[in-house]
Amino acid sequence: MSDGPLYLGLDLSTQQLKAIVIQSDLHVVAEAKVSFDEDFGSKYGVEKGVLMNKAEGEVFAPVAMWLESLDLVLNRLKEKNTPLNRIRGISGSCQQHGSVYWSHKASDLLAGLTADKPLVEQLKDAFSYPYGPNWQDHSTQHECDQFDVKLGSPQRLAEVTGSAAHHRFTGPQIMRLRPTSAAWTSGTSLGGDWSEPLLELTAGGADGAAGLRRKLGEVRKDGGGSMGAISRYFVSRYGFSADCQISPFTGDNPATILALPLRPGDAIVSLGTSTTFLMVTPVYKPDPSYHFFNHPTTPGQYMFMLCYKNGALAREKVRDALPGTAQAKTSGDPWAAFNAAALSTPPLDISNPATDRAKLGLYFYLPEIVPNIRAGTWRFTSLPDGTDLREETSSTPWPVETDPRIIVESQALSMRLRSQNLVYPPPDRPQLPAQPRRVYLVGGGSLNPAIARVLGDVLGGAEGVYRLDVGGNACALGGAYKALWSLERSSEAQTFDELIGQRWKEEGAIQRIGDGYREGVFEGYGKILKAFEEMEGRVLEVARNT
């Protein structure tokens, strides 16, 4: 470890609070984490980091648990002899659509923190609502409907805010909480500069809109720089320097794209609790079926995102239905049966194109976002060219051993369908079909070789499929990079990609884990896209009519 400045990145995810400390050369010098289930499950009753009110479709987490986790993760860094006094800047990421509701007492309580008591004891009265709604929450359909029609159409809402209205977005969440209880602007459904009509809708009128705007604060245009020095609480309790600066935090998905210098044409697939597909583009092409966000550091650039609730949890449901998985959870690799089944099943389960039908499925154990479909499982087949789509009415039309490949394919086909207008043939190999140049995998699922192989088969990747070696810590790493760039950039004109790109070394940072594009296989999935889109359309139509 050098004796220069250090930078701390924090990531408040669904199931953990993670911390990474880096040097100016981007080398990681310390890591720590808190698991909400393992460390606080018995105290707060959370499962996979959240509480649920299934009757109302509510998914939320106790804010007090997050406060305790912050103290605990810093204690764990300190126990590892991390020189916290050398940390010059802190940034990070939080759950993209999580929201915390401060009370009128919060400012005084925060200003009066003392080092002799933990945060949770001193801030127990700092919140008007003790829980933070989670991105899996689906209790706001009524409010989303009002957002969709407020500006005339979901398309117009997407043009103004970057997205259609979604259950988890902060605007609908505030609107729902307002009658019963008491930043980051993308992902709120309120617009990049706080749309006045949408503020009025959320707050219940023009008078309430002014108050809501004050509570939200003005939109910060610069993703870098400092928002102020660290609180005296952390200086006295943990030994931080009083000169340590706090840079703007961002959402978990924007932080993911900061974990490496992402080139145009590259894609990131985050395989955490949710599954997300991310690309950076200079072109703003909003559509209600996906999301556009302002880039977290670079004006004029946008982040294209697809986010699915039914990510890792859905894959785990399919895994757990396989024979032998229950025993393997305690005595071996719980993914062994899943991986063997996925790799032994041919693409779309077509062994003979002359006789076999392609298998397609939607495995939604939670109400899905993309597309907006209720929970359920649907299985279809079609001819290999994507014609003659038929729904399978039996609850088990094929063996459960077929489901592992089909669920990963279905998740990847949805990504490919919705991103196909943003990809193009690689510049150095123009003869290839349009596809991402590289596909990077992050998150817990990035360690799974079968998932990596199937994603590469469907999405392509002219230069292959790669895994970031930090695995599930990409968001924390992106936050640490953001803190470093914020405070070490030579001027406001030096972009994040310029500074980080000069210091980032591919060797040791990423690992090539798959071939990506396979001639014939990739084209076969292209033929099936129209059947996949038709399958979604049929399920949506039935949902509208029931």
mmCIF file with all atom_site columns, N, CA and C in Angstrom, residues 158-206:
data_model
loop_
_atom_site.group_PDB
_atom_site.id
_atom_site.type_symbol
_atom_site.label_atom_id
_atom_site.label_alt_id
_atom_site.label_comp_id
_atom_site.label_asym_id
_atom_site.label_entity_id
_atom_site.label_seq_id
_atom_site.pdbx_PDB_ins_code
_atom_site.Cartn_x
_atom_site.Cartn_y
_atom_site.Cartn_z
_atom_site.occupancy
_atom_site.B_iso_or_equiv
_atom_site.pdbx_formal_charge
_atom_site.auth_seq_id
_atom_site.auth_comp_id
_atom_site.auth_asym_id
_atom_site.auth_atom_id
_atom_site.pdbx_PDB_model_num
ATOM 1   N N  . ALA A 1 158 ? -42.001 9.290  -21.056 1.00 0.00 ? 158 ALA A N  1
ATOM 2   C CA . ALA A 1 158 ? -40.647 8.799  -21.285 1.00 0.00 ? 158 ALA A CA 1
ATOM 3   C C  . ALA A 1 158 ? -39.762 9.880  -21.891 1.00 0.00 ? 158 ALA A C  1
ATOM 4   N N  . GLU A 1 159 ? -40.323 10.694 -22.772 1.00 0.00 ? 159 GLU A N  1
ATOM 5   C CA . GLU A 1 159 ? -39.535 11.767 -23.383 1.00 0.00 ? 159 GLU A CA 1
ATOM 6   C C  . GLU A 1 159 ? -39.091 12.794 -22.346 1.00 0.00 ? 159 GLU A C  1
ATOM 7   N N  . VAL A 1 160 ? -39.953 13.083 -21.363 1.00 0.00 ? 160 VAL A N  1
ATOM 8   C CA . VAL A 1 160 ? -39.644 14.099 -20.361 1.00 0.00 ? 160 VAL A CA 1
ATOM 9   C C  . VAL A 1 160 ? -38.748 13.549 -19.259 1.00 0.00 ? 160 VAL A C  1
ATOM 10  N N  . THR A 1 161 ? -38.992 12.309 -18.837 1.00 0.00 ? 161 THR A N  1
ATOM 11  C CA . THR A 1 161 ? -38.295 11.770 -17.663 1.00 0.00 ? 161 THR A CA 1
ATOM 12  C C  . THR A 1 161 ? -37.300 10.662 -17.977 1.00 0.00 ? 161 THR A C  1
ATOM 13  N N  . GLY A 1 162 ? -37.345 10.111 -19.190 1.00 0.00 ? 162 GLY A N  1
ATOM 14  C CA . GLY A 1 162 ? -36.465 9.003  -19.544 1.00 0.00 ? 162 GLY A CA 1
ATOM 15  C C  . GLY A 1 162 ? -37.115 7.647  -19.420 1.00 0.00 ? 162 GLY A C  1
ATOM 16  N N  . SER A 1 163 ? -38.310 7.576  -18.852 1.00 0.00 ? 163 SER A N  1
ATOM 17  C CA . SER A 1 163 ? -38.983 6.295  -18.629 1.00 0.00 ? 163 SER A CA 1
ATOM 18  C C  . SER A 1 163 ? -40.491 6.507  -18.555 1.00 0.00 ? 163 SER A C  1
ATOM 19  N N  . ALA A 1 164 ? -41.216 5.422  -18.751 1.00 0.00 ? 164 ALA A N  1
ATOM 20  C CA . ALA A 1 164 ? -42.618 5.419  -18.354 1.00 0.00 ? 164 ALA A CA 1
ATOM 21  C C  . ALA A 1 164 ? -42.667 5.323  -16.830 1.00 0.00 ? 164 ALA A C  1
ATOM 22  N N  . ALA A 1 165 ? -43.842 5.367  -16.266 1.00 0.00 ? 165 ALA A N  1
ATOM 23  C CA . ALA A 1 165 ? -43.967 5.226  -14.812 1.00 0.00 ? 165 ALA A CA 1
ATOM 24  C C  . ALA A 1 165 ? -43.821 3.757  -14.428 1.00 0.00 ? 165 ALA A C  1
ATOM 25  N N  . HIS A 1 166 ? -43.117 3.516  -13.333 1.00 0.00 ? 166 HIS A N  1
ATOM 26  C CA . HIS A 1 166 ? -42.918 2.152  -12.846 1.00 0.00 ? 166 HIS A CA 1
ATOM 27  C C  . HIS A 1 166 ? -43.182 2.104  -11.342 1.00 0.00 ? 166 HIS A C  1
ATOM 28  N N  . HIS A 1 167 ? -43.590 0.950  -10.883 1.00 0.00 ? 167 HIS A N  1
ATOM 29  C CA . HIS A 1 167 ? -43.993 0.789  -9.481  1.00 0.00 ? 167 HIS A CA 1
ATOM 30  C C  . HIS A 1 167 ? -42.957 1.328  -8.510  1.00 0.00 ? 167 HIS A C  1
ATOM 31  N N  . ARG A 1 168 ? -41.689 1.046  -8.775  1.00 0.00 ? 168 ARG A N  1
ATOM 32  C CA . ARG A 1 168 ? -40.636 1.331  -7.802  1.00 0.00 ? 168 ARG A CA 1
ATOM 33  C C  . ARG A 1 168 ? -40.174 2.771  -7.826  1.00 0.00 ? 168 ARG A C  1
ATOM 34  N N  . PHE A 1 169 ? -40.574 3.554  -8.847  1.00 0.00 ? 169 PHE A N  1
ATOM 35  C CA . PHE A 1 169 ? -40.026 4.896  -8.997  1.00 0.00 ? 169 PHE A CA 1
ATOM 36  C C  . PHE A 1 169 ? -40.467 5.783  -7.840  1.00 0.00 ? 169 PHE A C  1
ATOM 37  N N  . THR A 1 170 ? -39.578 6.730  -7.493  1.00 0.00 ? 170 THR A N  1
ATOM 38  C CA . THR A 1 170 ? -39.784 7.502  -6.272  1.00 0.00 ? 170 THR A CA 1
ATOM 39  C C  . THR A 1 170 ? -41.020 8.386  -6.347  1.00 0.00 ? 170 THR A C  1
ATOM 40  N N  . GLY A 1 171 ? -41.321 8.935  -7.525  1.00 0.00 ? 171 GLY A N  1
ATOM 41  C CA . GLY A 1 171 ? -42.497 9.790  -7.650  1.00 0.00 ? 171 GLY A CA 1
ATOM 42  C C  . GLY A 1 171 ? -43.789 9.083  -7.260  1.00 0.00 ? 171 GLY A C  1
ATOM 43  N N  . PRO A 1 172 ? -44.117 7.951  -7.898  1.00 0.00 ? 172 PRO A N  1
ATOM 44  C CA . PRO A 1 172 ? -45.308 7.204  -7.474  1.00 0.00 ? 172 PRO A CA 1
ATOM 45  C C  . PRO A 1 172 ? -45.261 6.764  -6.014  1.00 0.00 ? 172 PRO A C  1
ATOM 46  N N  . GLN A 1 173 ? -44.043 6.436  -5.504  1.00 0.00 ? 173 GLN A N  1
ATOM 47  C CA . GLN A 1 173 ? -43.935 6.038  -4.104  1.00 0.00 ? 173 GLN A CA 1
ATOM 48  C C  . GLN A 1 173 ? -44.299 7.196  -3.170  1.00 0.00 ? 173 GLN A C  1
ATOM 49  N N  . ILE A 1 174 ? -43.785 8.399  -3.465  1.00 0.00 ? 174 ILE A N  1
ATOM 50  C CA . ILE A 1 174 ? -44.122 9.567  -2.650  1.00 0.00 ? 174 ILE A CA 1
ATOM 51  C C  . ILE A 1 174 ? -45.612 9.849  -2.727  1.00 0.00 ? 174 ILE A C  1
ATOM 52  N N  . MET A 1 175 ? -46.166 9.733  -3.925  1.00 0.00 ? 175 MET A N  1
ATOM 53  C CA . MET A 1 175 ? -47.588 10.011 -4.121  1.00 0.00 ? 175 MET A CA 1
ATOM 54  C C  . MET A 1 175 ? -48.440 9.058  -3.282  1.00 0.00 ? 175 MET A C  1
ATOM 55  N N  . ARG A 1 176 ? -48.023 7.794  -3.201  1.00 0.00 ? 176 ARG A N  1
ATOM 56  C CA . ARG A 1 176 ? -48.792 6.824  -2.421  1.00 0.00 ? 176 ARG A CA 1
ATOM 57  C C  . ARG A 1 176 ? -48.639 7.061  -0.925  1.00 0.00 ? 176 ARG A C  1
ATOM 58  N N  . LEU A 1 177 ? -47.434 7.443  -0.483  1.00 0.00 ? 177 LEU A N  1
ATOM 59  C CA . LEU A 1 177 ? -47.195 7.650  0.941   1.00 0.00 ? 177 LEU A CA 1
ATOM 60  C C  . LEU A 1 177 ? -47.816 8.940  1.460   1.00 0.00 ? 177 LEU A C  1
ATOM 61  N N  . ARG A 1 178 ? -47.975 9.930  0.571   1.00 0.00 ? 178 ARG A N  1
ATOM 62  C CA . ARG A 1 178 ? -48.397 11.261 1.007   1.00 0.00 ? 178 ARG A CA 1
ATOM 63  C C  . ARG A 1 178 ? -49.683 11.244 1.833   1.00 0.00 ? 178 ARG A C  1
ATOM 64  N N  . PRO A 1 179 ? -50.730 10.524 1.439   1.00 0.00 ? 179 PRO A N  1
ATOM 65  C CA . PRO A 1 179 ? -51.952 10.578 2.254   1.00 0.00 ? 179 PRO A CA 1
ATOM 66  C C  . PRO A 1 179 ? -51.857 9.831  3.582   1.00 0.00 ? 179 PRO A C  1
ATOM 67  N N  . THR A 1 180 ? -50.873 8.900  3.686   1.00 0.00 ? 180 THR A N  1
ATOM 68  C CA . THR A 1 180 ? -50.834 8.048  4.873   1.00 0.00 ? 180 THR A CA 1
ATOM 69  C C  . THR A 1 180 ? -49.668 8.346  5.796   1.00 0.00 ? 180 THR A C  1
ATOM 70  N N  . SER A 1 181 ? -48.619 9.010  5.327   1.00 0.00 ? 181 SER A N  1
ATOM 71  C CA . SER A 1 181 ? -47.427 9.280  6.127   1.00 0.00 ? 181 SER A CA 1
ATOM 72  C C  . SER A 1 181 ? -46.989 10.733 5.968   1.00 0.00 ? 181 SER A C  1
ATOM 73  N N  . ALA A 1 182 ? -46.247 10.811 6.019   1.00 0.00 ? 182 ALA A N  1
ATOM 74  C CA . ALA A 1 182 ? -45.784 12.177 5.937   1.00 0.00 ? 182 ALA A CA 1
ATOM 75  C C  . ALA A 1 182 ? -46.068 12.923 4.646   1.00 0.00 ? 182 ALA A C  1
ATOM 76  N N  . ALA A 1 183 ? -29.820 13.263 -4.738  1.00 0.00 ? 183 ALA A N  1
ATOM 77  C CA . ALA A 1 183 ? -30.835 12.836 -5.497  1.00 0.00 ? 183 ALA A CA 1
ATOM 78  C C  . ALA A 1 183 ? -30.338 12.820 -6.907  1.00 0.00 ? 183 ALA A C  1
ATOM 79  N N  . TRP A 1 184 ? -31.370 11.880 -6.655  1.00 0.00 ? 184 TRP A N  1
ATOM 80  C CA . TRP A 1 184 ? -31.001 11.452 -8.026  1.00 0.00 ? 184 TRP A CA 1
ATOM 81  C C  . TRP A 1 184 ? -32.287 11.550 -8.817  1.00 0.00 ? 184 TRP A C  1
ATOM 82  N N  . THR A 1 185 ? -32.227 12.330 -9.939  1.00 0.00 ? 185 THR A N  1
ATOM 83  C CA . THR A 1 185 ? -33.495 12.679 -10.554 1.00 0.00 ? 185 THR A CA 1
ATOM 84  C C  . THR A 1 185 ? -33.993 11.632 -11.529 1.00 0.00 ? 185 THR A C  1
ATOM 85  N N  . SER A 1 186 ? -33.096 10.936 -12.240 1.00 0.00 ? 186 SER A N  1
ATOM 86  C CA . SER A 1 186 ? -33.542 9.863  -13.109 1.00 0.00 ? 186 SER A CA 1
ATOM 87  C C  . SER A 1 186 ? -34.073 8.734  -12.237 1.00 0.00 ? 186 SER A C  1
ATOM 88  N N  . GLY A 1 187 ? -35.106 8.062  -12.714 1.00 0.00 ? 187 GLY A N  1
ATOM 89  C CA . GLY A 1 187 ? -35.674 6.988  -11.916 1.00 0.00 ? 187 GLY A CA 1
ATOM 90  C C  . GLY A 1 187 ? -36.649 7.460  -10.867 1.00 0.00 ? 187 GLY A C  1
ATOM 91  N N  . THR A 1 188 ? -37.129 8.697  -11.008 1.00 0.00 ? 188 THR A N  1
ATOM 92  C CA . THR A 1 188 ? -38.142 9.180  -10.082 1.00 0.00 ? 188 THR A CA 1
ATOM 93  C C  . THR A 1 188 ? -39.488 9.360  -10.753 1.00 0.00 ? 188 THR A C  1
ATOM 94  N N  . SER A 1 189 ? -39.505 9.459  -12.098 1.00 0.00 ? 189 SER A N  1
ATOM 95  C CA . SER A 1 189 ? -40.675 9.856  -12.881 1.00 0.00 ? 189 SER A CA 1
ATOM 96  C C  . SER A 1 189 ? -41.026 11.324 -12.669 1.00 0.00 ? 189 SER A C  1
ATOM 97  N N  . LEU A 1 190 ? -40.061 12.111 -12.165 1.00 0.00 ? 190 LEU A N  1
ATOM 98  C CA . LEU A 1 190 ? -40.310 13.540 -11.937 1.00 0.00 ? 190 LEU A CA 1
ATOM 99  C C  . LEU A 1 190 ? -39.507 14.433 -12.873 1.00 0.00 ? 190 LEU A C  1
ATOM 100 N N  . GLY A 1 191 ? -38.674 13.845 -13.727 1.00 0.00 ? 191 GLY A N  1
ATOM 101 C CA . GLY A 1 191 ? -37.933 14.627 -14.696 1.00 0.00 ? 191 GLY A CA 1
ATOM 102 C C  . GLY A 1 191 ? -36.588 15.084 -14.197 1.00 0.00 ? 191 GLY A C  1
ATOM 103 N N  . GLY A 1 192 ? -35.664 15.322 -15.140 1.00 0.00 ? 192 GLY A N  1
ATOM 104 C CA . GLY A 1 192 ? -34.305 15.690 -14.798 1.00 0.00 ? 192 GLY A CA 1
ATOM 105 C C  . GLY A 1 192 ? -34.191 17.010 -14.073 1.00 0.00 ? 192 GLY A C  1
ATOM 106 N N  . ASP A 1 193 ? -35.106 17.944 -14.285 1.00 0.00 ? 193 ASP A N  1
ATOM 107 C CA . ASP A 1 193 ? -35.086 19.237 -13.589 1.00 0.00 ? 193 ASP A CA 1
ATOM 108 C C  . ASP A 1 193 ? -36.381 19.466 -12.833 1.00 0.00 ? 193 ASP A C  1
ATOM 109 N N  . TRP A 1 194 ? -37.026 18.387 -12.389 1.00 0.00 ? 194 TRP A N  1
ATOM 110 C CA . TRP A 1 194 ? -38.284 18.427 -11.645 1.00 0.00 ? 194 TRP A CA 1
ATOM 111 C C  . TRP A 1 194 ? -39.391 19.068 -12.493 1.00 0.00 ? 194 TRP A C  1
ATOM 112 N N  . SER A 1 195 ? -40.085 18.225 -13.244 1.00 0.00 ? 195 SER A N  1
ATOM 113 C CA . SER A 1 195 ? -41.224 18.662 -14.054 1.00 0.00 ? 195 SER A CA 1
ATOM 114 C C  . SER A 1 195 ? -42.330 19.202 -13.150 1.00 0.00 ? 195 SER A C  1
ATOM 115 N N  . GLU A 1 196 ? -42.746 20.440 -13.380 1.00 0.00 ? 196 GLU A N  1
ATOM 116 C CA . GLU A 1 196 ? -43.755 21.067 -12.525 1.00 0.00 ? 196 GLU A CA 1
ATOM 117 C C  . GLU A 1 196 ? -45.082 20.315 -12.539 1.00 0.00 ? 196 GLU A C  1
ATOM 118 N N  . PRO A 1 197 ? -45.626 19.906 -13.719 1.00 0.00 ? 197 PRO A N  1
ATOM 119 C CA . PRO A 1 197 ? -46.876 19.139 -13.696 1.00 0.00 ? 197 PRO A CA 1
ATOM 120 C C  . PRO A 1 197 ? -46.780 17.839 -12.902 1.00 0.00 ? 197 PRO A C  1
ATOM 121 N N  . LEU A 1 198 ? -45.618 17.177 -12.968 1.00 0.00 ? 198 LEU A N  1
ATOM 122 C CA . LEU A 1 198 ? -45.464 15.915 -12.249 1.00 0.00 ? 198 LEU A CA 1
ATOM 123 C C  . LEU A 1 198 ? -45.251 16.134 -10.757 1.00 0.00 ? 198 LEU A C  1
ATOM 124 N N  . LEU A 1 199 ? -44.588 17.243 -10.395 1.00 0.00 ? 199 LEU A N  1
ATOM 125 C CA . LEU A 1 199 ? -44.498 17.602 -8.976  1.00 0.00 ? 199 LEU A CA 1
ATOM 126 C C  . LEU A 1 199 ? -45.889 17.858 -8.403  1.00 0.00 ? 199 LEU A C  1
ATOM 127 N N  . GLU A 1 200 ? -46.716 18.578 -9.164  1.00 0.00 ? 200 GLU A N  1
ATOM 128 C CA . GLU A 1 200 ? -48.069 18.866 -8.694  1.00 0.00 ? 200 GLU A CA 1
ATOM 129 C C  . GLU A 1 200 ? -48.878 17.585 -8.541  1.00 0.00 ? 200 GLU A C  1
ATOM 130 N N  . LEU A 1 201 ? -48.745 16.668 -9.485  1.00 0.00 ? 201 LEU A N  1
ATOM 131 C CA . LEU A 1 201 ? -49.456 15.399 -9.380  1.00 0.00 ? 201 LEU A CA 1
ATOM 132 C C  . LEU A 1 201 ? -49.011 14.639 -8.134  1.00 0.00 ? 201 LEU A C  1
ATOM 133 N N  . THR A 1 202 ? -47.697 14.575 -7.908  1.00 0.00 ? 202 THR A N  1
ATOM 134 C CA . THR A 1 202 ? -47.156 13.829 -6.769  1.00 0.00 ? 202 THR A CA 1
ATOM 135 C C  . THR A 1 202 ? -47.578 14.433 -5.443  1.00 0.00 ? 202 THR A C  1
ATOM 136 N N  . ALA A 1 203 ? -47.541 15.777 -5.381  1.00 0.00 ? 203 ALA A N  1
ATOM 137 C CA . ALA A 1 203 ? -47.777 16.468 -4.116  1.00 0.00 ? 203 ALA A CA 1
ATOM 138 C C  . ALA A 1 203 ? -49.237 16.824 -3.884  1.00 0.00 ? 203 ALA A C  1
ATOM 139 N N  . GLY A 1 204 ? -50.094 16.592 -4.859  1.00 0.00 ? 204 GLY A N  1
ATOM 140 C CA . GLY A 1 204 ? -51.513 16.864 -4.679  1.00 0.00 ? 204 GLY A CA 1
ATOM 141 C C  . GLY A 1 204 ? -51.928 18.291 -4.973  1.00 0.00 ? 204 GLY A C  1
ATOM 142 N N  . GLY A 1 205 ? -51.168 18.994 -5.808  1.00 0.00 ? 205 GLY A N  1
ATOM 143 C CA . GLY A 1 205 ? -51.558 20.351 -6.178  1.00 0.00 ? 205 GLY A CA 1
ATOM 144 C C  . GLY A 1 205 ? -50.376 21.293 -6.200  1.00 0.00 ? 205 GLY A C  1
ATOM 145 N N  . ALA A 1 206 ? -50.633 22.535 -6.694  1.00 0.00 ? 206 ALA A N  1
ATOM 146 C CA . ALA A 1 206 ? -49.555 23.512 -6.848  1.00 0.00 ? 206 ALA A CA 1
ATOM 147 C C  . ALA A 1 206 ? -48.931 23.895 -5.516  1.00 0.00 ? 206 ALA A C  1
#
